[in-house]
Amino acid sequence: MTTAKLWVIDDDPSIRWVLEKTFNDTEFQVRCFNETEQVYKAFAEDAPDVLLSDIRMPGDDGLTLLKKMTRERPDLPVVIMTAHSDLDTAVNVFKGGAFEYLAKPFDLDDAVATVRKAYQQRQSQPQLTEVRRTPPTLIGDSASMQDVFRVIGRLSKSSVSVLITGETGTGKELIANALHQHSPRAEHAFVALNMAAIPAELIESELFGHEKGAFTGADKRRVGRFEQANHGTLFLDEIGDMPLPVQTRLLRVLAEGQFYPVGAHQPLNVDVRVIAATHKNLEQAVTRGEFREDLFHRLNVIQLKLPALRERTEDIPQLADYFLQRSAQELAVNTKQLSDDAVAALCRYNWPGNVRQLENVCRWLTVMAPGQAVQTHELPDELQQKNEPDVSLEVNEAASWGDTIDAELRRRVHQHDVLTALNEELERRALRFALERFGGHKQKAARWLGWGRNTLTRKTKLLLK
């Protein structure tokens, strides 16, 4: 096996120790540093094949190191580690030229796989564009939101079409705005239009504009959304509600870069990035003849699926804090604080309206909750009703569980070391269930089981071999 050189930079000695132990069992020869100044000096006599660096360190931070490497050694792949994995960090990392980033705490198997991929696919694309910061309205430490941030970061140098899918209230317009703000078109207009909110007979005029006298009531020229978004981004929300005739015109604009305003005889040329969003299944709509297949493929260059709030419950406390603070600022009152029980109740709720519903609940609490500390009984009724347990079901399930254990103990009455065998079988079944439930995602499965990722990896090798 070919030996490759990996340099690890992190001011935390425990992180350096774990990574060195992990990679010493691979094809990588590891050299560790606790600050970037040591790395700069080491380049005078040697160079790595892959650089794995933390962001926050004494002296130059990881992003400064990344920029220096991109400028001076563009062929060196850099993987960034960070415990502060918000959208701005993801975009800064990718805009800075990183090969990939790992959000701490990360699975060591994932770290090895990422470094191997970096070594095998050495990239040489200097990317020194500065990123403008935007308000921190995109929040989430969950793995699913990290995936969303990662996509936004990877697309930050591109103007490719994106189709955003997800349930109502998951924040599709926020994501579209973030894609625009972190793109080469950020200095130009971001124009949003909701197809479901406009009468069908007015959509053409809204999109493409109209000339004076084009129809009854058209007493002056109207500039359409495409013209407004020239050189910028046009966000078409609920694209699945667009009438078929307008779909045909939209396809032509995307293909040719020009259109005729209603009543016009001369075409207008435009350069517009289109980001579309829908909560519908457009593939099924295509099958039913309700959506043009060629338009679907034109829009679906990159598809970004947003998770429902119930799929990222670990983000709820942080989101709730943010919305409570924002509501308090808007109303010029003190910020409400949620009790631990109230936070737990929010995390148990199903949230059919997703993040938008949580935002509305926080606004309601800011106005209606009598004290500064919000208790569970002060939450809106629907949240309390959803959280009420079915006592009879719990009793039946408990009885069934107890009967199963009793039966298994009686079956093993002549064996020895019974608890070890039962615990192993329970762990095996729980592990298999967790991996199936979360689609093989180790981080989510480990969190659900209450294990660390390294424990899950070890148990997987032991129990599911």
CSV table of N, CA and C in Angstrom, one decimal, residues 41-184:
chain,number,residue,atom,x,y,z
A,41,LYS,N,6.5,26.7,9.0
A,41,LYS,CA,7.9,26.4,9.1
A,41,LYS,C,8.2,25.0,8.5
A,42,ALA,N,7.3,24.1,8.7
A,42,ALA,CA,7.6,22.7,8.2
A,42,ALA,C,7.6,22.6,6.7
A,43,PHE,N,6.9,23.5,6.0
A,43,PHE,CA,6.9,23.5,4.6
A,43,PHE,C,8.2,23.8,4.0
A,44,ALA,N,9.1,24.4,4.8
A,44,ALA,CA,10.5,24.7,4.3
A,44,ALA,C,11.2,23.4,3.9
A,45,GLU,N,10.9,22.3,4.6
A,45,GLU,CA,11.6,21.1,4.4
A,45,GLU,C,10.8,19.9,3.9
A,46,ASP,N,9.5,20.0,3.9
A,46,ASP,CA,8.6,18.9,3.6
A,46,ASP,C,7.2,19.4,3.1
A,47,ALA,N,6.4,18.5,2.7
A,47,ALA,CA,5.0,18.9,2.3
A,47,ALA,C,4.1,17.7,2.4
A,48,PRO,N,2.9,17.9,2.8
A,48,PRO,CA,1.9,16.7,2.9
A,48,PRO,C,1.2,16.5,1.6
A,49,ASP,N,0.5,15.3,1.6
A,49,ASP,CA,-0.4,15.1,0.4
A,49,ASP,C,-1.8,15.6,0.7
A,50,VAL,N,-2.2,15.6,2.0
A,50,VAL,CA,-3.5,16.1,2.5
A,50,VAL,C,-3.2,16.9,3.8
A,51,LEU,N,-4.0,18.0,3.9
A,51,LEU,CA,-3.9,18.8,5.1
A,51,LEU,C,-5.3,18.7,5.8
A,52,LEU,N,-5.3,18.3,7.1
A,52,LEU,CA,-6.5,18.2,7.9
A,52,LEU,C,-6.4,19.2,9.0
A,53,SER,N,-7.2,20.3,9.0
A,53,SER,CA,-7.0,21.4,9.9
A,53,SER,C,-8.3,21.8,10.6
A,54,ASP,N,-8.1,22.2,11.9
A,54,ASP,CA,-9.2,22.8,12.7
A,54,ASP,C,-9.3,24.2,12.2
A,55,ILE,N,-10.5,24.9,12.6
A,55,ILE,CA,-10.6,26.3,12.3
A,55,ILE,C,-10.1,27.2,13.3
A,56,ARG,N,-10.5,27.0,14.6
A,56,ARG,CA,-10.2,27.9,15.7
A,56,ARG,C,-9.0,27.5,16.4
A,57,MET,N,-7.9,28.2,16.3
A,57,MET,CA,-6.6,27.9,16.9
A,57,MET,C,-5.9,29.2,17.2
A,58,PRO,N,-4.9,29.1,18.1
A,58,PRO,CA,-4.1,30.3,18.4
A,58,PRO,C,-3.3,30.7,17.1
A,59,GLY,N,-3.0,32.0,17.0
A,59,GLY,CA,-2.4,32.5,15.8
A,59,GLY,C,-3.3,32.5,14.6
A,60,ASP,N,-2.8,32.2,13.4
A,60,ASP,CA,-3.6,32.1,12.3
A,60,ASP,C,-4.7,31.0,12.4
A,61,ASP,N,-5.9,31.3,12.1
A,61,ASP,CA,-7.0,30.2,12.2
A,61,ASP,C,-7.0,29.4,10.9
A,62,GLY,N,-7.8,28.4,10.9
A,62,GLY,CA,-7.9,27.4,9.8
A,62,GLY,C,-8.2,28.1,8.5
A,63,LEU,N,-9.1,29.1,8.5
A,63,LEU,CA,-9.5,29.8,7.3
A,63,LEU,C,-8.3,30.6,6.7
A,64,THR,N,-7.5,31.2,7.6
A,64,THR,CA,-6.3,31.9,7.1
A,64,THR,C,-5.3,30.9,6.5
A,65,LEU,N,-5.1,29.8,7.2
A,65,LEU,CA,-4.3,28.8,6.6
A,65,LEU,C,-4.8,28.3,5.3
A,66,LEU,N,-6.1,28.1,5.2
A,66,LEU,CA,-6.7,27.6,3.9
A,66,LEU,C,-6.5,28.6,2.8
A,67,LYS,N,-6.7,29.9,3.0
A,67,LYS,CA,-6.4,30.8,2.0
A,67,LYS,C,-5.0,30.9,1.6
A,68,LYS,N,-4.1,30.7,2.5
A,68,LYS,CA,-2.6,30.7,2.2
A,68,LYS,C,-2.3,29.5,1.3
A,69,MET,N,-2.8,28.4,1.7
A,69,MET,CA,-2.6,27.1,0.9
A,69,MET,C,-3.2,27.2,-0.5
A,70,THR,N,-4.4,27.8,-0.6
A,70,THR,CA,-5.0,27.9,-1.9
A,70,THR,C,-4.2,28.8,-2.8
A,71,ARG,N,-3.6,29.8,-2.2
A,71,ARG,CA,-2.8,30.8,-3.0
A,71,ARG,C,-1.5,30.2,-3.4
A,72,GLU,N,-0.8,29.6,-2.4
A,72,GLU,CA,0.6,29.2,-2.6
A,72,GLU,C,0.7,27.7,-3.0
A,73,ARG,N,-0.2,26.9,-2.6
A,73,ARG,CA,-0.2,25.4,-3.0
A,73,ARG,C,-1.5,25.0,-3.4
A,74,PRO,N,-2.0,25.4,-4.6
A,74,PRO,CA,-3.4,25.1,-5.1
A,74,PRO,C,-3.6,23.6,-5.3
A,75,ASP,N,-2.5,22.8,-5.4
A,75,ASP,CA,-2.7,21.4,-5.7
A,75,ASP,C,-2.9,20.6,-4.4
A,76,LEU,N,-2.8,21.3,-3.2
A,76,LEU,CA,-2.9,20.6,-1.9
A,76,LEU,C,-4.3,20.6,-1.4
A,77,PRO,N,-4.9,19.4,-1.3
A,77,PRO,CA,-6.3,19.3,-0.8
A,77,PRO,C,-6.3,19.6,0.7
A,78,VAL,N,-7.2,20.5,1.1
A,78,VAL,CA,-7.3,20.8,2.6
A,78,VAL,C,-8.7,20.4,3.1
A,79,VAL,N,-8.8,19.6,4.1
A,79,VAL,CA,-10.0,19.3,4.8
A,79,VAL,C,-10.1,20.0,6.1
A,80,ILE,N,-11.2,20.7,6.3
A,80,ILE,CA,-11.4,21.6,7.5
A,80,ILE,C,-12.2,20.9,8.5
A,81,MET,N,-11.8,20.9,9.8
A,81,MET,CA,-12.6,20.4,10.9
A,81,MET,C,-13.2,21.6,11.6
A,82,THR,N,-14.4,21.6,12.1
A,82,THR,CA,-15.0,22.7,12.8
A,82,THR,C,-16.1,22.2,13.7
A,83,ALA,N,-16.1,22.8,14.9
A,83,ALA,CA,-17.2,22.6,15.9
A,83,ALA,C,-18.3,23.7,15.8
A,84,HIS,N,-18.1,24.6,14.8
A,84,HIS,CA,-19.0,25.7,14.7
A,84,HIS,C,-19.5,25.7,13.2
A,85,SER,N,-20.4,24.7,13.0
A,85,SER,CA,-20.7,24.3,11.6
A,85,SER,C,-22.1,25.0,11.2
A,86,ASP,N,-22.1,26.4,11.1
A,86,ASP,CA,-23.2,27.1,10.6
A,86,ASP,C,-23.0,27.3,9.1
A,87,LEU,N,-24.0,28.0,8.5
A,87,LEU,CA,-24.0,28.2,7.1
A,87,LEU,C,-22.8,29.0,6.7
A,88,ASP,N,-22.5,30.1,7.4
A,88,ASP,CA,-21.4,31.0,7.0
A,88,ASP,C,-20.1,30.2,7.0
A,89,THR,N,-19.9,29.4,8.0
A,89,THR,CA,-18.7,28.6,8.1
A,89,THR,C,-18.6,27.7,6.9
A,90,ALA,N,-19.7,27.0,6.5
A,90,ALA,CA,-19.7,26.1,5.4
A,90,ALA,C,-19.3,26.8,4.1
A,91,VAL,N,-20.0,28.0,3.9
A,91,VAL,CA,-19.7,28.7,2.7
A,91,VAL,C,-18.3,29.2,2.7
A,92,ASN,N,-17.8,29.8,3.8
A,92,ASN,CA,-16.4,30.3,3.9
A,92,ASN,C,-15.4,29.2,3.6
A,93,VAL,N,-15.7,28.0,4.1
A,93,VAL,CA,-14.8,26.9,3.9
A,93,VAL,C,-14.7,26.5,2.4
A,94,PHE,N,-15.8,26.4,1.8
A,94,PHE,CA,-15.8,26.0,0.4
A,94,PHE,C,-15.3,27.1,-0.5
A,95,LYS,N,-15.8,28.3,-0.2
A,95,LYS,CA,-15.3,29.5,-1.0
A,95,LYS,C,-13.8,29.7,-0.8
A,96,GLY,N,-13.3,29.3,0.3
A,96,GLY,CA,-11.8,29.4,0.6
A,96,GLY,C,-11.0,28.4,-0.2
A,97,GLY,N,-11.7,27.4,-0.7
A,97,GLY,CA,-11.0,26.4,-1.5
A,97,GLY,C,-10.9,25.0,-0.9
A,98,ALA,N,-11.6,24.8,0.2
A,98,ALA,CA,-11.4,23.5,0.9
A,98,ALA,C,-12.0,22.3,0.1
A,99,PHE,N,-11.4,21.2,0.2
A,99,PHE,CA,-11.9,20.0,-0.4
A,99,PHE,C,-13.2,19.6,0.2
A,100,GLU,N,-13.2,19.6,1.6
A,100,GLU,CA,-14.4,19.2,2.3
A,100,GLU,C,-14.3,19.7,3.8
A,101,TYR,N,-15.4,19.7,4.5
A,101,TYR,CA,-15.3,20.0,5.9
A,101,TYR,C,-16.0,19.0,6.7
A,102,LEU,N,-15.5,18.7,7.9
A,102,LEU,CA,-16.0,17.8,8.9
A,102,LEU,C,-16.5,18.5,10.1
A,103,ALA,N,-17.8,18.3,10.4
A,103,ALA,CA,-18.4,19.0,11.6
A,103,ALA,C,-18.2,18.1,12.8
A,104,LYS,N,-17.5,18.7,13.8
A,104,LYS,CA,-17.2,18.0,15.1
A,104,LYS,C,-18.5,17.9,15.9
A,105,PRO,N,-18.7,16.8,16.6
A,105,PRO,CA,-17.9,15.6,16.6
A,105,PRO,C,-18.2,14.8,15.3
A,106,PHE,N,-17.2,14.2,14.7
A,106,PHE,CA,-17.4,13.4,13.5
A,106,PHE,C,-17.1,12.0,13.7
A,107,ASP,N,-17.6,11.2,12.8
A,107,ASP,CA,-17.3,9.7,12.8
A,107,ASP,C,-15.9,9.5,12.3
A,108,LEU,N,-15.0,8.8,13.0
A,108,LEU,CA,-13.6,8.6,12.5
A,108,LEU,C,-13.6,7.9,11.2
A,109,ASP,N,-14.5,6.9,11.0
A,109,ASP,CA,-14.6,6.3,9.7
A,109,ASP,C,-14.8,7.3,8.5
A,110,ASP,N,-15.7,8.3,8.8
A,110,ASP,CA,-16.0,9.3,7.8
A,110,ASP,C,-14.8,10.2,7.6
A,111,ALA,N,-14.0,10.4,8.6
A,111,ALA,CA,-12.8,11.3,8.5
A,111,ALA,C,-11.8,10.5,7.6
A,112,VAL,N,-11.6,9.2,7.8
A,112,VAL,CA,-10.7,8.5,7.0
A,112,VAL,C,-11.1,8.4,5.5
A,113,ALA,N,-12.4,8.2,5.3
A,113,ALA,CA,-13.0,8.2,4.0
A,113,ALA,C,-12.8,9.5,3.3
A,114,THR,N,-13.0,10.6,4.0
A,114,THR,CA,-12.9,11.9,3.4
A,114,THR,C,-11.5,12.2,3.0
A,115,VAL,N,-10.5,11.9,3.9
A,115,VAL,CA,-9.1,12.2,3.6
A,115,VAL,C,-8.6,11.3,2.4
A,116,ARG,N,-9.1,10.1,2.4
A,116,ARG,CA,-8.7,9.2,1.3
A,116,ARG,C,-9.3,9.8,0.0
A,117,LYS,N,-10.5,10.3,0.0
A,117,LYS,CA,-11.1,10.8,-1.2
A,117,LYS,C,-10.3,12.1,-1.6
A,118,ALA,N,-9.9,12.9,-0.7
A,118,ALA,CA,-9.1,14.1,-1.0
A,118,ALA,C,-7.8,13.7,-1.6
A,119,TYR,N,-7.2,12.7,-1.1
A,119,TYR,CA,-5.9,12.2,-1.6
A,119,TYR,C,-6.0,11.7,-3.0
A,120,GLN,N,-7.1,11.0,-3.3
A,120,GLN,CA,-7.3,10.4,-4.6
A,120,GLN,C,-7.8,11.4,-5.7
A,121,GLN,N,-8.4,12.5,-5.2
A,121,GLN,CA,-9.0,13.4,-6.2
A,121,GLN,C,-8.4,14.8,-5.9
A,122,ARG,N,-7.1,14.9,-6.0
A,122,ARG,CA,-6.5,16.2,-5.7
A,122,ARG,C,-7.0,17.3,-6.6
A,123,GLN,N,-7.5,18.3,-6.0
A,123,GLN,CA,-8.1,19.4,-6.8
A,123,GLN,C,-7.1,20.6,-6.8
A,124,SER,N,-7.2,21.4,-7.9
A,124,SER,CA,-6.4,22.6,-8.0
A,124,SER,C,-7.2,23.7,-8.6
A,125,GLN,N,-8.1,24.2,-7.8
A,125,GLN,CA,-8.9,25.3,-8.2
A,125,GLN,C,-8.8,26.5,-7.2
A,126,PRO,N,-8.0,27.5,-7.4
A,126,PRO,CA,-7.8,28.6,-6.5
A,126,PRO,C,-9.2,29.3,-6.4
A,127,GLN,N,-9.7,29.5,-5.2
A,127,GLN,CA,-11.0,30.2,-5.0
A,127,GLN,C,-10.8,31.1,-3.8
A,128,LEU,N,-10.5,32.4,-4.1
A,128,LEU,CA,-10.2,33.4,-3.1
A,128,LEU,C,-11.3,34.4,-2.9
A,129,THR,N,-12.5,34.2,-3.5
A,129,THR,CA,-13.5,35.1,-3.3
A,129,THR,C,-14.0,35.3,-1.9
A,130,GLU,N,-14.1,36.5,-1.4
A,130,GLU,CA,-14.6,36.8,-0.1
A,130,GLU,C,-16.1,36.6,0.0
A,131,VAL,N,-16.6,36.2,1.1
A,131,VAL,CA,-18.0,35.9,1.3
A,131,VAL,C,-18.7,37.0,2.1
A,132,ARG,N,-19.8,37.5,1.7
A,132,ARG,CA,-20.5,38.5,2.5
A,132,ARG,C,-21.4,37.7,3.5
A,133,ARG,N,-21.3,38.2,4.7
A,133,ARG,CA,-22.1,37.5,5.8
A,133,ARG,C,-23.5,38.0,5.7
A,134,THR,N,-24.4,37.1,6.0
A,134,THR,CA,-25.9,37.4,6.0
A,134,THR,C,-26.4,37.1,7.4
A,135,PRO,N,-27.5,37.6,7.7
A,135,PRO,CA,-28.1,37.4,9.0
A,135,PRO,C,-28.3,35.9,9.3
A,136,PRO,N,-28.0,35.4,10.6
A,136,PRO,CA,-28.0,34.0,10.9
A,136,PRO,C,-29.4,33.4,11.0
A,137,THR,N,-30.2,33.5,9.9
A,137,THR,CA,-31.5,33.0,9.9
A,137,THR,C,-31.6,31.5,9.5
A,138,LEU,N,-30.5,30.9,9.0
A,138,LEU,CA,-30.4,29.5,8.8
A,138,LEU,C,-29.7,28.9,9.9
A,139,ILE,N,-30.5,28.1,10.7
A,139,ILE,CA,-29.9,27.5,11.9
A,139,ILE,C,-30.0,26.0,11.9
A,140,GLY,N,-29.0,25.4,12.4
A,140,GLY,CA,-29.1,23.9,12.5
A,140,GLY,C,-27.8,23.2,12.6
A,141,ASP,N,-27.6,22.5,13.7
A,141,ASP,CA,-26.4,21.7,13.9
A,141,ASP,C,-26.7,20.2,13.5
A,142,SER,N,-27.9,19.9,13.2
A,142,SER,CA,-28.3,18.5,12.8
A,142,SER,C,-27.5,18.1,11.6
A,143,ALA,N,-27.4,16.8,11.4
A,143,ALA,CA,-26.7,16.3,10.2
A,143,ALA,C,-27.4,16.6,8.9
A,144,SER,N,-28.7,16.6,9.0
A,144,SER,CA,-29.5,17.0,7.8
A,144,SER,C,-29.3,18.4,7.3
A,145,MET,N,-29.2,19.3,8.3
A,145,MET,CA,-29.0,20.7,8.0
A,145,MET,C,-27.5,20.9,7.6
A,146,GLN,N,-26.6,20.2,8.1
A,146,GLN,CA,-25.2,20.3,7.7
A,146,GLN,C,-25.1,19.9,6.2
A,147,ASP,N,-25.9,18.9,5.8
A,147,ASP,CA,-25.9,18.5,4.4
A,147,ASP,C,-26.4,19.7,3.5
A,148,VAL,N,-27.4,20.4,4.0
A,148,VAL,CA,-27.9,21.5,3.3
A,148,VAL,C,-26.9,22.6,3.2
A,149,PHE,N,-26.2,22.9,4.3
A,149,PHE,CA,-25.2,24.0,4.3
A,149,PHE,C,-24.0,23.6,3.3
A,150,ARG,N,-23.7,22.3,3.3
A,150,ARG,CA,-22.6,21.8,2.5
A,150,ARG,C,-23.0,22.0,1.0
A,151,VAL,N,-24.2,21.7,0.6
A,151,VAL,CA,-24.6,22.0,-0.8
A,151,VAL,C,-24.6,23.4,-1.1
A,152,ILE,N,-25.1,24.3,-0.2
A,152,ILE,CA,-25.0,25.7,-0.5
A,152,ILE,C,-23.5,26.2,-0.7
A,153,GLY,N,-22.7,25.7,0.2
A,153,GLY,CA,-21.3,26.0,0.0
A,153,GLY,C,-20.7,25.5,-1.3
A,154,ARG,N,-21.0,24.3,-1.7
A,154,ARG,CA,-20.5,23.8,-3.0
A,154,ARG,C,-21.0,24.6,-4.2
A,155,LEU,N,-22.2,25.1,-4.0
A,155,LEU,CA,-22.8,25.9,-5.2
A,155,LEU,C,-22.4,27.3,-5.1
A,156,SER,N,-21.6,27.8,-4.2
A,156,SER,CA,-21.4,29.2,-4.0
A,156,SER,C,-20.6,29.8,-5.1
A,157,LYS,N,-20.0,29.0,-6.0
A,157,LYS,CA,-19.3,29.6,-7.1
A,157,LYS,C,-20.0,29.4,-8.4
A,158,SER,N,-21.3,29.0,-8.3
A,158,SER,CA,-22.0,28.5,-9.5
A,158,SER,C,-23.4,29.3,-9.6
A,159,SER,N,-23.9,29.4,-10.8
A,159,SER,CA,-25.2,29.9,-11.0
A,159,SER,C,-26.2,28.9,-11.6
A,160,VAL,N,-25.9,27.6,-11.3
A,160,VAL,CA,-26.7,26.5,-11.8
A,160,VAL,C,-28.1,26.6,-11.3
A,161,SER,N,-29.1,26.1,-12.0
A,161,SER,CA,-30.5,26.0,-11.5
A,161,SER,C,-30.6,25.0,-10.4
A,162,VAL,N,-31.4,25.3,-9.4
A,162,VAL,CA,-31.6,24.5,-8.3
A,162,VAL,C,-33.1,24.3,-8.0
A,163,LEU,N,-33.5,23.1,-7.8
A,163,LEU,CA,-34.9,22.8,-7.4
A,163,LEU,C,-34.9,22.4,-5.9
A,164,ILE,N,-35.6,23.2,-5.1
A,164,ILE,CA,-35.7,23.0,-3.7
A,164,ILE,C,-37.0,22.3,-3.4
A,165,THR,N,-37.0,21.2,-2.7
A,165,THR,CA,-38.2,20.4,-2.4
A,165,THR,C,-38.2,20.3,-0.9
A,166,GLY,N,-39.4,20.0,-0.4
A,166,GLY,CA,-39.7,19.9,1.0
A,166,GLY,C,-41.1,20.3,1.4
A,167,GLU,N,-41.5,19.9,2.6
A,167,GLU,CA,-42.8,20.3,3.1
A,167,GLU,C,-43.0,21.8,3.2
A,168,THR,N,-44.2,22.2,3.3
A,168,THR,CA,-44.6,23.6,3.5
A,168,THR,C,-44.0,24.0,4.9
A,169,GLY,N,-43.4,25.2,4.9
A,169,GLY,CA,-42.9,25.7,6.2
A,169,GLY,C,-41.5,25.3,6.5
A,170,THR,N,-40.7,24.6,5.6
A,170,THR,CA,-39.4,24.2,6.0
A,170,THR,C,-38.3,25.2,5.7
A,171,GLY,N,-38.7,26.3,5.1
A,171,GLY,CA,-37.8,27.4,4.8
A,171,GLY,C,-37.2,27.4,3.4
A,172,LYS,N,-38.0,27.1,2.4
A,172,LYS,CA,-37.4,27.1,1.1
A,172,LYS,C,-37.0,28.4,0.6
A,173,GLU,N,-37.7,29.5,0.9
A,173,GLU,CA,-37.3,30.8,0.4
A,173,GLU,C,-36.0,31.2,1.1
A,174,LEU,N,-35.8,30.9,2.4
A,174,LEU,CA,-34.6,31.2,3.1
A,174,LEU,C,-33.4,30.6,2.4
A,175,ILE,N,-33.6,29.3,2.0
A,175,ILE,CA,-32.5,28.6,1.4
A,175,ILE,C,-32.2,29.2,0.0
A,176,ALA,N,-33.3,29.6,-0.7
A,176,ALA,CA,-33.1,30.2,-2.0
A,176,ALA,C,-32.3,31.5,-1.9
A,177,ASN,N,-32.7,32.3,-0.9
A,177,ASN,CA,-32.0,33.6,-0.6
A,177,ASN,C,-30.5,33.3,-0.3
A,178,ALA,N,-30.3,32.3,0.5
A,178,ALA,CA,-28.9,32.0,0.9
A,178,ALA,C,-28.1,31.5,-0.4
A,179,LEU,N,-28.7,30.8,-1.2
A,179,LEU,CA,-28.0,30.4,-2.5
A,179,LEU,C,-27.7,31.6,-3.3
A,180,HIS,N,-28.6,32.6,-3.3
A,180,HIS,CA,-28.3,33.8,-4.1
A,180,HIS,C,-27.2,34.6,-3.4
A,181,GLN,N,-27.3,34.8,-2.1
A,181,GLN,CA,-26.3,35.7,-1.4
A,181,GLN,C,-24.9,35.1,-1.4
A,182,HIS,N,-24.8,33.8,-1.5
A,182,HIS,CA,-23.5,33.1,-1.6
A,182,HIS,C,-23.3,32.6,-3.0
A,183,SER,N,-23.5,33.5,-4.0
A,183,SER,CA,-23.3,33.2,-5.4
A,183,SER,C,-22.6,34.3,-6.1
A,184,PRO,N,-22.1,34.1,-7.3
A,184,PRO,CA,-21.5,35.2,-8.1
A,184,PRO,C,-22.5,36.3,-8.4
